[in-house]
C-alpha positions as a printed NumPy array, in Angstrom:
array([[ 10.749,  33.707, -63.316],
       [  9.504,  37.679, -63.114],
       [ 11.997,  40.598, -64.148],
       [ 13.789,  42.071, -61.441],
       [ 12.668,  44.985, -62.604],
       [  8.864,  45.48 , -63.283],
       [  7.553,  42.558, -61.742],
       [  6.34 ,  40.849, -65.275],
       [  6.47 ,  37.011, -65.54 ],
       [  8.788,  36.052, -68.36 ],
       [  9.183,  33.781, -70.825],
       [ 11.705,  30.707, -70.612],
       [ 15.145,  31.502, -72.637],
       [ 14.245,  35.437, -72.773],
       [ 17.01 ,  37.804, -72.603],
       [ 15.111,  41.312, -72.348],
       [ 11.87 ,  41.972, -70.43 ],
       [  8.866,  42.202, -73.244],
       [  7.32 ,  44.765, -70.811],
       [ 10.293,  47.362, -69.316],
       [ 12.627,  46.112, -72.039],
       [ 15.308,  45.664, -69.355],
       [ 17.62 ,  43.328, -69.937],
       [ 17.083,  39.779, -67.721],
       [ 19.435,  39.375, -64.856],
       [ 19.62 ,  35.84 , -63.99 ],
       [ 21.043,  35.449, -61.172],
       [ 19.858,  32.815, -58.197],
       [ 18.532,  34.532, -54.906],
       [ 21.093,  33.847, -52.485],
       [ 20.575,  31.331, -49.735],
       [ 23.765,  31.374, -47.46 ],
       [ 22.348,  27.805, -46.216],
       [ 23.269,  26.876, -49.874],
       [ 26.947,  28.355, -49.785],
       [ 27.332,  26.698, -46.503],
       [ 26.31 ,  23.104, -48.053],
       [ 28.245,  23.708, -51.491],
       [ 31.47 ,  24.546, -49.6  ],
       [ 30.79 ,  21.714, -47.565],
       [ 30.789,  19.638, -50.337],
       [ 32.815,  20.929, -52.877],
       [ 30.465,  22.143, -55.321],
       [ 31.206,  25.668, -55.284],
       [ 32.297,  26.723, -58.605],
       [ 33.107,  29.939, -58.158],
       [ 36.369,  31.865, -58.271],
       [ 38.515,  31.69 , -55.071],
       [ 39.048,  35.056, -54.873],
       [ 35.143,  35.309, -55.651],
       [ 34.239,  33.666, -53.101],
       [ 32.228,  35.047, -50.036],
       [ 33.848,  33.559, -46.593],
       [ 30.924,  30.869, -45.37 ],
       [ 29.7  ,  31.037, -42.081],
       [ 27.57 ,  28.373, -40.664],
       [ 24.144,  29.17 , -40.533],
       [ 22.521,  30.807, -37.161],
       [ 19.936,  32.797, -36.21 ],
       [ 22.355,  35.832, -36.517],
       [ 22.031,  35.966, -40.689],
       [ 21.477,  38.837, -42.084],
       [ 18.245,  38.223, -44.851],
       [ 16.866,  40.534, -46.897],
       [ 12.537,  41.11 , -46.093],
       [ 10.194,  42.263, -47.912],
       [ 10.083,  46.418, -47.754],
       [ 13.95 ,  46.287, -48.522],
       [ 13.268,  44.221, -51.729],
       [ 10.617,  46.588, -52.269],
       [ 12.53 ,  49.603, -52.1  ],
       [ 15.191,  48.415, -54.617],
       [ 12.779,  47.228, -56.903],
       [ 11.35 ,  51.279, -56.531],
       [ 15.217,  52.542, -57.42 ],
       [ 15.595,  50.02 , -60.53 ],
       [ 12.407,  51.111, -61.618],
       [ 13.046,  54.632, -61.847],
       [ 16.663,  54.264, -63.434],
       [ 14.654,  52.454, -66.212],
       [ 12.126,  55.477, -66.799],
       [ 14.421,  56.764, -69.421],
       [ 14.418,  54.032, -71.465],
       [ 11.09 ,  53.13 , -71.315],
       [ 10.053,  56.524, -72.504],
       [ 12.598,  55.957, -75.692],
       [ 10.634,  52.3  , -76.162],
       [  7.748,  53.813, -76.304],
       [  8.342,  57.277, -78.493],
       [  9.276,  54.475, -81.099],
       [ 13.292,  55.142, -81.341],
       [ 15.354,  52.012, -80.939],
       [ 18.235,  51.864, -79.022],
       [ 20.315,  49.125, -79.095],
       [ 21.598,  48.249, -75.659],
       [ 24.804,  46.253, -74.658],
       [ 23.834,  42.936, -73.102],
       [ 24.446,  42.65 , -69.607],
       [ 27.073,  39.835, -68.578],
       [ 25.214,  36.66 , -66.835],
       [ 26.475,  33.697, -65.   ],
       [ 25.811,  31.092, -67.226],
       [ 23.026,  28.642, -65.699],
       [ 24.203,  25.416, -64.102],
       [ 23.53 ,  22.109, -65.907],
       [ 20.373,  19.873, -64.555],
       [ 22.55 ,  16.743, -63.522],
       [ 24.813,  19.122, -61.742],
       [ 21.922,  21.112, -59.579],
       [ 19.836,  17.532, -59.248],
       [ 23.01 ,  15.803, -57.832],
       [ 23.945,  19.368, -55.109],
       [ 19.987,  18.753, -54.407],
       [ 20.661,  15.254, -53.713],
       [ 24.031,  15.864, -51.71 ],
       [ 22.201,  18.299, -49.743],
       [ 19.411,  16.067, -48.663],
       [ 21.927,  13.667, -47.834],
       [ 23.933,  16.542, -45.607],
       [ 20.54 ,  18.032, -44.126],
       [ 19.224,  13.737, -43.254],
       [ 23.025,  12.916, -41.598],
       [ 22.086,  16.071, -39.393],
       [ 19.044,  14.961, -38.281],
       [ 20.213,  11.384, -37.884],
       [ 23.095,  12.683, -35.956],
       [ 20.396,  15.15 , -33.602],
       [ 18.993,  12.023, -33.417],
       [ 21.639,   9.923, -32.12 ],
       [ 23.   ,  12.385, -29.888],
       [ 19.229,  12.668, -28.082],
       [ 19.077,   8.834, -27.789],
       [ 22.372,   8.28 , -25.943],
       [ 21.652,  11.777, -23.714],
       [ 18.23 ,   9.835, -23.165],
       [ 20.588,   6.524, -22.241],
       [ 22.745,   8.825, -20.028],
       [ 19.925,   9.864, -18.023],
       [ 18.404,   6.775, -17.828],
       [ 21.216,   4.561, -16.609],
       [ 21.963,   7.396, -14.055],
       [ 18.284,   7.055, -12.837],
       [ 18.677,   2.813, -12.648],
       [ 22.427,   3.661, -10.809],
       [ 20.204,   5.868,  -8.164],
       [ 17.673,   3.829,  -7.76 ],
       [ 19.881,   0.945,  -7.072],
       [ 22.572,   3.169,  -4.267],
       [ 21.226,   3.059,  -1.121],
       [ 23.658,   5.701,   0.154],
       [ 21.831,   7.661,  -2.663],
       [ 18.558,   6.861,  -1.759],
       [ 19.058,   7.85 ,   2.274],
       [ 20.842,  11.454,   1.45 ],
       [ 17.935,  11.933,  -0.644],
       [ 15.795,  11.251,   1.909],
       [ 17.963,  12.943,   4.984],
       [ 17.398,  16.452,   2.561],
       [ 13.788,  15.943,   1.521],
       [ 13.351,  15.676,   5.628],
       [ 15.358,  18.83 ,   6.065],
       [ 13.55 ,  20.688,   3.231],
       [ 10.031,  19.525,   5.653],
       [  9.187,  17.078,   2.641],
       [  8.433,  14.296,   5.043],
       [  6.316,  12.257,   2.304],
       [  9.273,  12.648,  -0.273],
       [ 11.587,  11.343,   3.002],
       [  9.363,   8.254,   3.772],
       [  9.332,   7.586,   0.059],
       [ 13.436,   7.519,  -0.427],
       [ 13.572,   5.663,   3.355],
       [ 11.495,   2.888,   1.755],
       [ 13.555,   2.29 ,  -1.594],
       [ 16.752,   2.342,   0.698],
       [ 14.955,  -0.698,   2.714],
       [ 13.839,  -1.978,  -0.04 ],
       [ 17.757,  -2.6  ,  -1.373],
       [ 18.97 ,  -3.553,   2.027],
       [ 16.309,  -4.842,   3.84 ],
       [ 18.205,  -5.441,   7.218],
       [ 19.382,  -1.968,   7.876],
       [ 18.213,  -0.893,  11.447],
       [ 19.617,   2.971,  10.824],
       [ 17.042,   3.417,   8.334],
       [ 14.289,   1.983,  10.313],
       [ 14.748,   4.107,  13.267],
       [ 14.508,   7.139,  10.895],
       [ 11.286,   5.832,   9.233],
       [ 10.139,   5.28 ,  12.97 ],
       [ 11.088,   8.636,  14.502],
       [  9.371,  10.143,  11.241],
       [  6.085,   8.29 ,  11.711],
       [  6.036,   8.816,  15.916],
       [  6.244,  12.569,  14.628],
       [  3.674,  12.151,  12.72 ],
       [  1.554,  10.3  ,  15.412],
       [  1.246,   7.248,  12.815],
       [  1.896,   4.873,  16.106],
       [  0.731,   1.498,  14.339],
       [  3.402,   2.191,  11.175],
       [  6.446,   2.667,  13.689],
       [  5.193,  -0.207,  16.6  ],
       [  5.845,  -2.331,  13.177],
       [  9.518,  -1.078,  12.418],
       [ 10.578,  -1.366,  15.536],
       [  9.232,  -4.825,  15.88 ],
       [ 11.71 ,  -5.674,  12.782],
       [ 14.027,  -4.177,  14.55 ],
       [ 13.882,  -6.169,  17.57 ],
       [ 13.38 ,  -9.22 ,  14.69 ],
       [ 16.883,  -8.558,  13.693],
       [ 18.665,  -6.834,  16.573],
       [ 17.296,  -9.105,  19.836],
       [ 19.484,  -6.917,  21.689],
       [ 18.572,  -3.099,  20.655],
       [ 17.862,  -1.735,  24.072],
       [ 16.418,   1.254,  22.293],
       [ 13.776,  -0.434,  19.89 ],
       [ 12.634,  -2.321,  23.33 ],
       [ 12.245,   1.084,  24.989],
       [ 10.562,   2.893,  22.008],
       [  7.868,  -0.424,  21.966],
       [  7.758,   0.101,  25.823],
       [  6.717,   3.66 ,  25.702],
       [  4.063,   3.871,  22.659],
       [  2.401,   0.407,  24.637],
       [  2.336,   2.521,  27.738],
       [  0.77 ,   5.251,  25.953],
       [ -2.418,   3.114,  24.928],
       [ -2.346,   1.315,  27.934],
       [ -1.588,  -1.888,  26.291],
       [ -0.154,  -3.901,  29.303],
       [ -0.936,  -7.204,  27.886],
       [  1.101,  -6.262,  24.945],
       [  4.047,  -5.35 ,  27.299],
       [  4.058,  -8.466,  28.792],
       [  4.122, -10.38 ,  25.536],
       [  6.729,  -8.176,  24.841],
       [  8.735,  -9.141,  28.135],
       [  8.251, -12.783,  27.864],
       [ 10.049, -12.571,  24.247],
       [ 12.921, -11.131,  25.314],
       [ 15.879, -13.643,  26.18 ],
       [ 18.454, -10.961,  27.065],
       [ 19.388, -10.324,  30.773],
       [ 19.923,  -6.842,  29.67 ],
       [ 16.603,  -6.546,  27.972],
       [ 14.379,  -7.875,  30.79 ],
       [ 16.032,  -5.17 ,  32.764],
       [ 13.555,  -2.733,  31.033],
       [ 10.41 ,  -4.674,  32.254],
       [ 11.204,  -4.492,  36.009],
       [  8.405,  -1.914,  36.244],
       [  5.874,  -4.179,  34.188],
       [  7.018,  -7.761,  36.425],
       [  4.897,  -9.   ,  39.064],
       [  5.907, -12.045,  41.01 ],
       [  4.737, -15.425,  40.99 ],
       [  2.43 , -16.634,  44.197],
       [  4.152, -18.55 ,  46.791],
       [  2.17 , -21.486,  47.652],
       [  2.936, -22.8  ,  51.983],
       [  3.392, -26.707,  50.761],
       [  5.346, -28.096,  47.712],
       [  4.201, -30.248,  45.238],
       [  3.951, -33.882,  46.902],
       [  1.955, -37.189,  48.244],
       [  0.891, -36.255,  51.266],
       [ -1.267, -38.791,  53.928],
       [ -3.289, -36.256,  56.36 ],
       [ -5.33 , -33.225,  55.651],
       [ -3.282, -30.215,  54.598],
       [ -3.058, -26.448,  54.76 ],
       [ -1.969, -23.939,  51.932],
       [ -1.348, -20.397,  52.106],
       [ -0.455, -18.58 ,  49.232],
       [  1.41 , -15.452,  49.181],
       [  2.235, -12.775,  46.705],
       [  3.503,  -8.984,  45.989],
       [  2.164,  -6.576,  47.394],
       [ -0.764,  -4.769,  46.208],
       [ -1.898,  -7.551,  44.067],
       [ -4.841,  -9.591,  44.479],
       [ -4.452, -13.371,  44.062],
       [ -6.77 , -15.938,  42.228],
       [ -6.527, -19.697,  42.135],
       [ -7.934, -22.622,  40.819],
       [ -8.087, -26.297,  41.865],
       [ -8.898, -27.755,  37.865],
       [ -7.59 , -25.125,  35.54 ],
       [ -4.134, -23.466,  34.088],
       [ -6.359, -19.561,  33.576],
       [ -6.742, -19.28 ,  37.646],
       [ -7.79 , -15.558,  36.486],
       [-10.37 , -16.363,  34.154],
       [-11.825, -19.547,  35.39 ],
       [-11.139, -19.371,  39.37 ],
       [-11.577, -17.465,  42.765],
       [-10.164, -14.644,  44.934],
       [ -8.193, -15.931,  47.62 ],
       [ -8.683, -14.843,  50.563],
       [ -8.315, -17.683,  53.296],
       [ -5.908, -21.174,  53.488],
       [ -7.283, -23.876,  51.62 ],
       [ -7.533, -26.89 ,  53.363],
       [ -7.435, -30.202,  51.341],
       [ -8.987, -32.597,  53.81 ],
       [-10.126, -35.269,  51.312],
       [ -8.314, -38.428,  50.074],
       [ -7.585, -37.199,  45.835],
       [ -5.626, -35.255,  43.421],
       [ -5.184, -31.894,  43.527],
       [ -3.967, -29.689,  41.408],
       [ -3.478, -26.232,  42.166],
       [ -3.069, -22.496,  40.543],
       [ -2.592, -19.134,  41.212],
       [ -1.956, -15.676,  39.718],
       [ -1.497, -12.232,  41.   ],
       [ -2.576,  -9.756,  39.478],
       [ -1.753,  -5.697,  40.053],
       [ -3.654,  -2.695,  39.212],
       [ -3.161,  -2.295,  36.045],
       [ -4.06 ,  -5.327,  34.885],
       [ -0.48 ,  -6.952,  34.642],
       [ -0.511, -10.542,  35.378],
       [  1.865, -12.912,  37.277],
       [  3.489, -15.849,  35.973],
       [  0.796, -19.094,  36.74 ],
       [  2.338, -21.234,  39.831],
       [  1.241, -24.153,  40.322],
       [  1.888, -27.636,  42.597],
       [  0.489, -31.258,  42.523],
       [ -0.825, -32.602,  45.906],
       [ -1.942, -36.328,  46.417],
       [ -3.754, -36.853,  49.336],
       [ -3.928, -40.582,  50.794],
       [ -4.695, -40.38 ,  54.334],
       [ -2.858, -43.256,  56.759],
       [ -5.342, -45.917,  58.168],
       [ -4.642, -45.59 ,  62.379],
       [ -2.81 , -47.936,  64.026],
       [ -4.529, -50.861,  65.573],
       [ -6.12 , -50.174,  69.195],
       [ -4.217, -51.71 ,  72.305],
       [ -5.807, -53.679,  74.246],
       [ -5.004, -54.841,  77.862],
       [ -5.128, -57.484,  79.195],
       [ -4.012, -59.353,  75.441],
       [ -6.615, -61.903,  75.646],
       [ -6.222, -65.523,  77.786],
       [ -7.934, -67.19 ,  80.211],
       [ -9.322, -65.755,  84.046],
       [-10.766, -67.367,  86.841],
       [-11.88 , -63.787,  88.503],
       [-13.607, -60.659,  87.251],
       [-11.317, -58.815,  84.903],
       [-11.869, -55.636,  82.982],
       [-10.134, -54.648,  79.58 ],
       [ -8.698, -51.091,  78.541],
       [ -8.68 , -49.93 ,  75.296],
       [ -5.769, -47.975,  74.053],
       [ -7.285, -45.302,  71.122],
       [ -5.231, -43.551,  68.674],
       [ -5.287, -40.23 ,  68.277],
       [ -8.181, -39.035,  66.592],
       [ -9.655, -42.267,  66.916],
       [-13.071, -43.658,  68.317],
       [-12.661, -47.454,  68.86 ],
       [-15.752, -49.909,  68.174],
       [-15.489, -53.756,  69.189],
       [-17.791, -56.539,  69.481],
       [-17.899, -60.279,  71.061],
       [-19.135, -62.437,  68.778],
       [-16.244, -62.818,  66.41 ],
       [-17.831, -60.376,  63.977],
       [-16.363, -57.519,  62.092],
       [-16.85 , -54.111,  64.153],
       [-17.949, -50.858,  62.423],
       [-18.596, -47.255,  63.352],
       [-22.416, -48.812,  64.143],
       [-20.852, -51.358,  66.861],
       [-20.672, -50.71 ,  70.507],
       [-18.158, -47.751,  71.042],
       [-15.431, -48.006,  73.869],
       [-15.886, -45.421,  76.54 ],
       [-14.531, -46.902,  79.747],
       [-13.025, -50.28 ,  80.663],
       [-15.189, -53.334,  79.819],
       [-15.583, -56.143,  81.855],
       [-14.262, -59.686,  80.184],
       [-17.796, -61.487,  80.145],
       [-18.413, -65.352,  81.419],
       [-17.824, -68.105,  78.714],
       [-15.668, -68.017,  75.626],
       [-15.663, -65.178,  73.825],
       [-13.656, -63.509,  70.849],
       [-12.986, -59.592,  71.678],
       [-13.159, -57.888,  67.858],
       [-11.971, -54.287,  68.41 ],
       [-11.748, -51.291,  65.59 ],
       [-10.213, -47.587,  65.141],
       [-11.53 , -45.453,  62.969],
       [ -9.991, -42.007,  62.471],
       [-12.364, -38.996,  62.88 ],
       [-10.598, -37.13 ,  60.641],
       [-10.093, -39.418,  57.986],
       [-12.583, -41.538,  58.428],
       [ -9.746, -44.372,  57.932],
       [ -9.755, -47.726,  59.944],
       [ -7.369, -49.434,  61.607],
       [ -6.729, -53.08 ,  61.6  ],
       [ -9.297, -55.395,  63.724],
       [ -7.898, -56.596,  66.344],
       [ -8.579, -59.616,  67.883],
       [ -8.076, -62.128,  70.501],
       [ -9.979, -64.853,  72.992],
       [-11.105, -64.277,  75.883],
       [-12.603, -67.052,  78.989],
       [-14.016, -66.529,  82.037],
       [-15.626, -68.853,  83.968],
       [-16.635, -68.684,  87.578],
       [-15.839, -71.097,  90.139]])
């Protein structure tokens, strides 16, 4: 403890300064903090009517610095020149004794310390608290926004407003991401991406569109129109053939060609035959007599295809436009098994003569006729009919043949006795 009025350190239990001879003043510095925590707790001993009204503390109280303390220190000092100057010229004065406040008991300032700690730690704990459940506030607001899809699309319908397209994208995905089956949120993501020329991000969102809504004319026409602008034609038939909707395949009559037309139907047919095959305009046709790709694996058409050989046929054909868009395959089934001809007829029908006959041979159509006499089988390599034969002398077995030129098919043999004899 120094005297409030020179500055000198004194002694524990002195009354008068050994230096200035002032008397001690012991008095506490005043902390208004201290008022505020006494009054708070009771402890303030001090008349009522002594009492100075607490405030709670704030940055607004009024402390005393340095140069002030200074300067009263200065005025003290020289009010205490007079006396000094008797101290020291060896008179003795004897001076009254200046009332104190008599000095609080340990326990009592040990237990204010200790209510004051426990004042100044509720405070903080309470500071604390109150930043932990703000912290909890904010948080379960974040979890309640990141959870509301209504939130999460206004968020993103303003961050597209304010030309924050990334922050937009970002919101439109949590908002899918919580209701994975809304289309309105889709077509925004889309329409944001096709601004962005990001093609491949909204072909796929309108795809899951289409996934969920088979009938949303507009996702079909969106897919139509970035396909058309990459020229993807194969992709717009894929496209087409997907769609079940009467409605729907309304939007591919520009991307349709029609499937070839081909002269016969499918069937078992027993002579040579003739197809044509006919197709759209503008299209160029391709068919194949062993294979379902007619385009890949076949031949232009250009002339009828004749199938003039006993088999199985099977038959395909595409058109194709300029652009590459394909037909549906047609396709037919033809069994050829040609007829055999009818037997020749033959007049006179065999029998017996006693005068020079000749026999006629009836041909079918398309037929060369063969025959022989001696009972044996005729063949293309036996003696052709031309003109009327004579019946020869003896007894003899007429063998006659048909065989189609055509075809190459045979008839039945035909046969029958004939005897001449002369008289």
């Amino acid at each position: 403890m120094r005297c409030a009025n020179c500055g000198n350190e004194l002694k524990e239990g002195s009354l008068y300064c050994n230096a200035c001879g002032r008397p001690v003043q012991i008095v506490p510095d005043y902390n208004e903090f201290d008022d505020y925590l006494d009054n708070l707790v009771g402890n303030d001993d001090r008349p009522v009517e002594g009492r100075k009204p607490v405030q709670p503390v704030s940055d607004k109280t009024i402390r005393i610095d340095e140069p002030v303390r200074q300067q009263l220190q200065s005025a003290s000092q020289q009010q205490a020149v007079k006396p000094v100057r008797q101290a020291q010229s060896g008179k003795q004065h004897t001076q009254a004794k200046q009332p104190c406040e008599k000095p609080q008991p340990d326990g009592q300032k040990t237990k204010r310390a200790q209510q004051k700690k426990i004042i100044i730690i509720s405070a903080v704990v309470c500071v604390i608290a109150i930043i932990i459940l703000v912290a909890a506030v904010v948080r379960n607001v974040s979890r309640s926004h990141d959870n509301s899809f209504d939130y999460q699309v206004k968020q993103a319908k303003e961050a597209y407003a304010a030309g924050d397209i990334n922050s937009a994208v970002s919101y439109y995905e949590k908002a899918l991401s919580i209701d994975s089956d809304n289309t309105d949120v889709r077509f925004a993501l889309a329409d944001i991406y096709m601004s962005k020329k990001d093609y491949d991000a909204a072909l796929v969102l309108y795809q899951e569109i289409i996934n969920t809504d088979s009938k949303s004319e507009e996702a079909y026409k969106k897919l139509i129109s970035i396909y058309e602008s990459k020229r993807d034609y194969d992709a717009i038939v894929s496209l087409r053939d997907s769609a079940k909707d009467k409605s729907i395949l309304k939007l591919f009559a520009d991307y349709t060609v029609s499937e070839p037309k081909l002269s016969k139907s499918s069937g078992k047919y027993g002579e040579a035959i003739e197809l044509t095959i006919d197709a759209d305009s503008n299209t160029k046709i391709y068919y194949s007599f062993d294979s379902d790709d007619p385009f890949a694996r076949g031949e232009r058409y250009y002339n009828p295809i004749t199938l003039d050989k006993e088999g199985t046929y099977e038959i395909t054909a595409v058109a194709v436009d300029d652009r590459g868009i394909k037909s549906k395959v047609a396709s037919a089934r033809y069994e050829i098994e040609f007829e055999a001809p009818k037997a020749p007829e033959v007049d006179p029908d065999g029998g017996t003569f006693g005068a020079q006959t000749d026999i006629t041979i009836t041909a079918p159509e398309n037929c060369k006729v063969y025959y022989t006499w001696d009972s044996s089988d005729p063949s293309a390599a036996s003696t052709e009919y031309t003109a009327p034969i004579p019946v020869p002398e003896g007894n003899n077995v007429l063998s006659v043949i048909a065989i189609d030129q055509n075809t190459g098919k045979c008839s039945d043999i035909y046969r029958s006795r004939f005897e001449f004899y002369m008289n």
